[in-house]
Tab-separated table of N, CA and C in Angstrom:
chain	number	residue	atom	x	y	z
V	1	UNK	N	11.156	-2.014	22.171
V	1	UNK	CA	11.862	-2.877	22.806
V	1	UNK	C	10.013	-3.770	22.888
V	2	UNK	N	10.497	-5.224	23.124
V	2	UNK	CA	9.503	-6.419	23.397
V	2	UNK	C	9.905	-6.867	24.625
V	3	UNK	N	8.979	-7.259	25.861
V	3	UNK	CA	9.497	-7.494	26.660
V	3	UNK	C	8.462	-8.596	27.507
V	4	UNK	N	8.850	-9.231	28.437
V	4	UNK	CA	7.974	-10.477	28.809
V	4	UNK	C	7.255	-9.895	30.553
V	5	UNK	N	6.229	-9.601	31.143
V	5	UNK	CA	6.250	-9.388	32.475
V	5	UNK	C	5.322	-10.363	33.082
V	6	UNK	N	5.435	-11.040	34.441
V	6	UNK	CA	4.550	-11.691	34.646
V	6	UNK	C	3.692	-10.459	36.062
V	7	UNK	N	4.133	-9.225	35.848
V	7	UNK	CA	3.571	-8.306	36.799
V	7	UNK	C	2.419	-7.287	36.031
V	8	UNK	N	2.614	-6.963	34.973
V	8	UNK	CA	2.152	-6.395	33.873
V	8	UNK	C	1.006	-6.968	33.156
V	9	UNK	N	0.168	-6.887	33.607
V	9	UNK	CA	-0.953	-7.110	32.772
V	9	UNK	C	-2.180	-6.504	31.914
V	10	UNK	N	-1.734	-5.072	32.186
V	10	UNK	CA	-2.537	-4.091	31.064
V	10	UNK	C	-1.781	-2.582	31.152
V	11	UNK	N	-1.460	-2.255	30.309
V	11	UNK	CA	-0.539	-1.057	30.025
V	11	UNK	C	-1.279	-0.028	28.946
V	12	UNK	N	-0.921	1.327	29.012
V	12	UNK	CA	-1.588	2.154	28.084
V	12	UNK	C	-1.157	3.486	28.857
V	13	UNK	N	-1.191	4.513	27.750
V	13	UNK	CA	-0.614	5.482	28.402
V	13	UNK	C	0.873	6.024	28.258
V	14	UNK	N	1.315	7.116	28.813
V	14	UNK	CA	2.516	7.416	28.956
V	14	UNK	C	2.898	7.965	30.537
V	15	UNK	N	4.028	7.692	30.883
V	15	UNK	CA	4.713	8.448	32.016
V	15	UNK	C	5.978	8.603	31.554
V	16	UNK	N	6.240	10.146	32.013
V	16	UNK	CA	7.753	10.639	31.747
V	16	UNK	C	7.999	10.358	30.489
V	17	UNK	N	9.185	9.691	29.985
V	17	UNK	CA	9.327	9.313	28.537
V	17	UNK	C	9.166	8.245	27.736
V	18	UNK	N	8.441	7.505	29.233
V	18	UNK	CA	8.146	5.901	28.446
V	18	UNK	C	6.351	6.147	28.224
V	19	UNK	N	5.766	5.458	26.463
V	19	UNK	CA	4.609	4.796	26.087
V	19	UNK	C	4.289	3.649	26.651
V	20	UNK	N	3.380	3.230	27.046
V	20	UNK	CA	2.819	1.795	27.287
V	20	UNK	C	2.069	1.476	26.360
V	21	UNK	N	1.736	0.229	25.357
V	21	UNK	CA	0.228	0.217	25.004
V	21	UNK	C	0.197	-1.495	24.598
V	22	UNK	N	-0.414	-2.038	23.681
V	22	UNK	CA	-0.750	-3.296	23.155
V	22	UNK	C	-1.307	-3.088	21.872
V	23	UNK	N	-0.929	-4.478	21.379
V	23	UNK	CA	-1.357	-5.154	20.346
V	23	UNK	C	-1.592	-6.170	19.919
V	24	UNK	N	-2.089	-7.196	18.972
V	24	UNK	CA	-2.446	-8.254	18.793
V	24	UNK	C	-1.149	-9.308	19.153
V	25	UNK	N	0.121	-8.598	19.560
V	25	UNK	CA	1.301	-9.333	19.424
V	25	UNK	C	1.852	-9.206	21.012
V	26	UNK	N	0.913	-8.147	21.766
V	26	UNK	CA	0.838	-8.399	23.310
V	26	UNK	C	1.420	-6.712	23.752
V	27	UNK	N	1.424	-7.203	25.191
V	27	UNK	CA	2.019	-5.320	25.561
V	27	UNK	C	3.232	-4.864	25.388
V	28	UNK	N	3.527	-3.878	25.287
V	28	UNK	CA	4.945	-3.102	25.013
V	28	UNK	C	5.092	-1.874	25.259
V	29	UNK	N	6.372	-1.252	25.777
V	29	UNK	CA	6.776	-0.028	25.963
V	29	UNK	C	7.696	0.500	25.080
V	30	UNK	N	7.842	1.899	24.789
V	30	UNK	CA	8.412	2.307	23.703
V	30	UNK	C	8.960	3.759	24.101
V	31	UNK	N	9.553	4.332	23.757
V	31	UNK	CA	10.084	5.822	23.950
V	31	UNK	C	8.918	6.652	23.618
V	32	UNK	N	8.595	7.632	24.229
V	32	UNK	CA	7.388	8.906	23.844
V	32	UNK	C	8.050	9.594	22.664
V	33	UNK	N	7.445	9.600	21.494
V	33	UNK	CA	8.001	10.627	20.477
V	33	UNK	C	6.822	11.248	20.075
V	34	UNK	N	7.352	12.452	19.384
V	34	UNK	CA	6.178	13.169	18.695
V	34	UNK	C	6.289	12.029	17.178
V	35	UNK	N	5.276	12.165	16.496
V	35	UNK	CA	4.788	11.112	15.134
V	35	UNK	C	5.755	11.881	13.995
V	36	UNK	N	6.423	10.947	13.269
V	36	UNK	CA	7.115	11.924	11.946
V	36	UNK	C	6.564	11.065	11.073
V	37	UNK	N	5.875	11.506	10.031
V	37	UNK	CA	5.061	11.224	8.721
V	37	UNK	C	6.429	11.708	7.388
V	38	UNK	N	7.136	10.627	7.105
V	38	UNK	CA	7.795	11.352	5.980
V	38	UNK	C	7.343	11.752	4.599
V	39	UNK	N	6.070	10.982	4.395
V	39	UNK	CA	5.297	11.114	3.237
V	39	UNK	C	6.138	10.987	1.882
V	40	UNK	N	6.955	9.979	2.150
V	40	UNK	CA	7.513	9.528	0.694
V	40	UNK	C	6.606	9.036	0.031
V	41	UNK	N	7.180	9.359	-1.421
V	41	UNK	CA	6.278	8.579	-2.482
V	41	UNK	C	6.241	6.854	-2.789
V	42	UNK	N	6.951	6.052	-1.950
V	42	UNK	CA	7.058	4.879	-1.915
V	42	UNK	C	6.105	4.634	-0.587
V	43	UNK	N	6.434	5.220	0.532
V	43	UNK	CA	5.329	5.028	1.551
V	43	UNK	C	3.797	5.422	1.078
V	44	UNK	N	3.527	6.400	0.474
V	44	UNK	CA	2.197	6.456	-0.237
V	44	UNK	C	1.641	5.673	-1.289
V	45	UNK	N	2.584	4.715	-1.820
V	45	UNK	CA	2.524	3.432	-2.579
V	45	UNK	C	2.065	2.572	-1.892
V	46	UNK	N	2.696	2.207	-0.818
V	46	UNK	CA	2.164	0.987	0.133
V	46	UNK	C	1.118	1.432	0.385
V	47	UNK	N	0.811	2.546	0.948
V	47	UNK	CA	-0.478	2.930	1.278
V	47	UNK	C	-1.401	2.900	0.658
V	48	UNK	N	-1.294	3.052	-0.507
V	48	UNK	CA	-1.996	2.851	-1.631
V	48	UNK	C	-2.702	1.429	-1.707
V	49	UNK	N	-2.139	0.639	-2.147
V	49	UNK	CA	-1.758	-0.906	-2.175
V	49	UNK	C	-2.688	-1.320	-0.859
V	50	UNK	N	-2.359	-1.019	0.303
V	50	UNK	CA	-2.809	-1.377	1.490
V	50	UNK	C	-4.292	-1.142	1.438
V	51	UNK	N	-4.586	-0.260	1.077
V	51	UNK	CA	-6.145	0.382	0.982
V	51	UNK	C	-6.903	-0.252	-0.128
V	52	UNK	N	-6.316	-0.425	-1.501
V	52	UNK	CA	-6.860	-1.394	-2.549
V	52	UNK	C	-7.055	-2.954	-1.848
V	53	UNK	N	-6.196	-3.147	-1.046
V	53	UNK	CA	-6.587	-4.469	-0.567
V	53	UNK	C	-7.303	-4.701	0.909
V	54	UNK	N	-7.996	-3.801	1.185
V	54	UNK	CA	-8.841	-3.742	2.172
V	54	UNK	C	-9.683	-3.694	1.571
V	55	UNK	N	-10.201	-2.687	0.706
V	55	UNK	CA	-11.338	-2.435	-0.258
V	55	UNK	C	-11.656	-3.927	-0.849
V	56	UNK	N	-10.576	-4.712	-1.070
V	56	UNK	CA	-10.913	-5.964	-1.888
V	56	UNK	C	-11.503	-6.783	-0.960
V	57	UNK	N	-11.347	-6.683	0.136
V	57	UNK	CA	-11.504	-7.614	1.249
V	57	UNK	C	-12.775	-7.776	1.404
V	58	UNK	N	-12.990	-6.280	1.580
V	58	UNK	CA	-14.769	-5.969	1.712
V	58	UNK	C	-15.817	-6.398	0.726
V	59	UNK	N	-15.189	-5.928	-0.447
V	59	UNK	CA	-16.048	-5.906	-1.499
V	59	UNK	C	-15.974	-6.649	-2.500
V	60	UNK	N	-14.826	-7.367	-2.871
V	60	UNK	CA	-14.366	-8.512	-3.524
V	60	UNK	C	-14.506	-10.001	-3.470
V	61	UNK	N	-13.889	-9.850	-2.065
V	61	UNK	CA	-13.848	-11.396	-1.991
V	61	UNK	C	-15.130	-12.025	-1.582
V	62	UNK	N	-15.652	-13.167	-1.477
V	62	UNK	CA	-16.664	-13.829	-1.093
V	62	UNK	C	-16.519	-13.776	0.408
V	63	UNK	N	-17.385	-14.477	0.829
V	63	UNK	CA	-17.696	-14.988	2.280
V	63	UNK	C	-16.809	-15.909	2.930
V	64	UNK	N	-16.591	-16.889	1.653
V	64	UNK	CA	-15.908	-18.440	1.745
V	64	UNK	C	-14.736	-17.761	1.285
V	65	UNK	N	-14.210	-17.196	0.587
V	65	UNK	CA	-12.940	-16.611	-0.020
V	65	UNK	C	-12.171	-16.060	1.491
V	66	UNK	N	-13.361	-14.989	2.434
V	66	UNK	CA	-12.603	-14.474	3.692
V	66	UNK	C	-12.454	-15.532	4.435
V	67	UNK	N	-13.363	-16.749	4.396
V	67	UNK	CA	-13.401	-17.457	5.818
V	67	UNK	C	-12.244	-18.947	5.036
V	68	UNK	N	-11.951	-18.594	4.134
V	68	UNK	CA	-10.394	-19.487	3.745
V	68	UNK	C	-9.010	-18.936	4.282
V	69	UNK	N	-9.483	-17.412	4.177
V	69	UNK	CA	-8.123	-16.664	4.423
V	69	UNK	C	-8.128	-16.909	5.944
V	70	UNK	N	-9.060	-16.521	6.522
V	70	UNK	CA	-8.952	-16.783	8.448
V	70	UNK	C	-8.695	-18.136	8.530
V	71	UNK	N	-9.330	-19.540	8.024
V	71	UNK	CA	-8.595	-20.788	8.288
V	71	UNK	C	-7.032	-20.371	8.024
V	72	UNK	N	-6.591	-19.979	6.939
V	72	UNK	CA	-4.918	-20.064	6.441
V	72	UNK	C	-4.497	-19.847	7.738
V	73	UNK	N	-4.806	-18.584	7.988
V	73	UNK	CA	-4.019	-17.837	8.807
V	73	UNK	C	-4.107	-18.279	10.351
V	74	UNK	N	-4.994	-18.891	10.687
V	74	UNK	CA	-5.041	-19.583	12.072
V	74	UNK	C	-4.036	-20.774	12.023
V	75	UNK	N	-3.550	-21.669	10.970
V	75	UNK	CA	-2.702	-22.304	10.414
V	75	UNK	C	-1.215	-21.779	10.193
V	76	UNK	N	-1.292	-20.634	9.993
V	76	UNK	CA	-0.006	-20.110	9.905
V	76	UNK	C	0.672	-19.493	10.964
V	77	UNK	N	1.420	-19.681	12.082
V	77	UNK	CA	1.773	-19.631	12.976
V	77	UNK	C	3.053	-18.373	12.557
V	78	UNK	N	3.275	-17.136	13.449
V	78	UNK	CA	4.206	-16.369	12.875
V	78	UNK	C	4.800	-16.394	14.310
V	79	UNK	N	6.130	-16.092	14.235
V	79	UNK	CA	7.215	-15.819	15.823
V	79	UNK	C	7.901	-14.702	15.887
V	80	UNK	N	7.416	-14.114	16.853
V	80	UNK	CA	7.745	-12.450	17.319
V	80	UNK	C	9.431	-12.419	17.824
V	81	UNK	N	10.292	-11.443	17.723
V	81	UNK	CA	11.256	-11.697	18.168
V	81	UNK	C	11.917	-12.293	19.482
V	82	UNK	N	10.822	-12.357	20.228
V	82	UNK	CA	11.165	-12.991	21.774
V	82	UNK	C	10.657	-14.496	21.356
V	83	UNK	N	10.451	-14.732	20.326
V	83	UNK	CA	10.588	-16.322	19.919
V	83	UNK	C	8.867	-17.025	20.080
V	84	UNK	N	7.998	-15.947	20.506
V	84	UNK	CA	6.662	-16.109	20.898
V	84	UNK	C	5.940	-16.233	19.792
V	85	UNK	N	5.097	-17.462	19.613
V	85	UNK	CA	4.399	-17.644	18.414
V	85	UNK	C	3.413	-16.902	18.398
V	86	UNK	N	2.058	-16.473	17.576
V	86	UNK	CA	0.834	-15.884	17.072
V	86	UNK	C	0.373	-16.130	16.024
V	87	UNK	N	-0.857	-15.949	16.073
V	87	UNK	CA	-1.550	-15.715	14.947
V	87	UNK	C	-2.121	-14.481	14.416
V	88	UNK	N	-2.163	-14.187	13.063
V	88	UNK	CA	-2.637	-12.687	12.761
V	88	UNK	C	-4.273	-13.111	12.103
V	89	UNK	N	-5.154	-12.006	11.988
V	89	UNK	CA	-6.127	-12.372	11.577
V	89	UNK	C	-6.152	-12.531	9.959
V	90	UNK	N	-7.476	-13.221	9.185
V	90	UNK	CA	-7.456	-13.460	7.709
V	90	UNK	C	-6.929	-12.224	6.955
V	91	UNK	N	-7.688	-11.189	7.510
V	91	UNK	CA	-7.224	-9.725	6.714
V	91	UNK	C	-5.624	-9.468	6.758
V	92	UNK	N	-5.211	-9.395	7.857
V	92	UNK	CA	-3.911	-9.204	8.031
V	92	UNK	C	-2.929	-10.110	7.265
V	93	UNK	N	-3.479	-11.394	6.953
V	93	UNK	CA	-2.891	-12.443	6.297
V	93	UNK	C	-2.786	-12.279	4.828
V	94	UNK	N	-3.972	-11.587	4.725
V	94	UNK	CA	-4.071	-11.357	3.187
V	94	UNK	C	-3.187	-10.227	2.791
V	95	UNK	N	-3.436	-9.436	3.325
V	95	UNK	CA	-2.392	-8.189	3.289
V	95	UNK	C	-1.302	-8.711	3.183
V	96	UNK	N	-0.680	-9.474	3.991
V	96	UNK	CA	0.698	-9.792	4.228
V	96	UNK	C	0.976	-10.336	2.645
V	97	UNK	N	0.419	-11.172	2.585
V	97	UNK	CA	0.518	-12.179	1.126
V	97	UNK	C	0.643	-11.556	-0.118
V	98	UNK	N	-0.124	-10.574	-0.005
V	98	UNK	CA	-0.407	-10.076	-1.497
V	98	UNK	C	0.210	-8.610	-1.732
V	99	UNK	N	0.529	-7.877	-0.335
V	99	UNK	CA	1.434	-6.684	-0.698
V	99	UNK	C	2.486	-6.803	-1.224
V	100	UNK	N	3.429	-7.990	-1.570
V	100	UNK	CA	4.803	-8.260	-1.806
V	100	UNK	C	4.459	-8.371	-3.685
V	101	UNK	N	3.433	-9.011	-3.833
V	101	UNK	CA	2.796	-8.884	-5.185
V	101	UNK	C	2.667	-7.916	-5.978
V	102	UNK	N	1.973	-6.870	-5.373
V	102	UNK	CA	1.958	-5.368	-6.306
V	102	UNK	C	3.175	-5.063	-6.715
V	103	UNK	N	4.106	-5.317	-5.950
V	103	UNK	CA	5.633	-4.610	-6.397
V	103	UNK	C	6.197	-4.940	-7.877
V	104	UNK	N	6.045	-5.836	-8.123
V	104	UNK	CA	6.475	-6.839	-9.622
V	104	UNK	C	5.488	-6.799	-10.292
V	105	UNK	N	4.183	-6.102	-9.858
V	105	UNK	CA	2.953	-5.897	-10.477
V	105	UNK	C	2.389	-7.323	-11.149
V	106	UNK	N	2.374	-8.305	-9.985
V	106	UNK	CA	1.861	-9.567	-9.920
V	106	UNK	C	0.437	-9.574	-9.670
V	107	UNK	N	-1.032	-10.636	-9.756
V	107	UNK	CA	-1.946	-10.192	-9.851
V	107	UNK	C	-2.152	-10.812	-8.568
V	108	UNK	N	-3.258	-10.262	-7.695
V	108	UNK	CA	-3.550	-10.593	-6.271
V	108	UNK	C	-4.217	-11.573	-6.450
V	109	UNK	N	-3.877	-12.480	-5.043
V	109	UNK	CA	-4.203	-13.891	-4.921
V	109	UNK	C	-5.301	-13.607	-4.071
V	110	UNK	N	-6.558	-13.990	-4.226
V	110	UNK	CA	-8.111	-14.036	-3.697
V	110	UNK	C	-8.344	-15.270	-2.759
């Protein structure tokens, strides 16, 4: 559930069956659940590619390339389900842009 509130300025932790938290998109509440990890082969494959991309970001991309992704990320505004606009980090944009390229075995775009 995504919500807007003028009263809630910080939220973290659980009360009863609700857990409040925040991420780059803002604050949110969700039902408190025990995490489930189905650990499917597809999930493992995606996690592996995300790990490869993170490693490439750190060890393969030059500082200029990383800055280029940061600049690009600031120019690409994403819209959340409530219609609020936000920007992600350069690393997140790099992963977001390259993750789908690995499924048809296309080369990464650095």
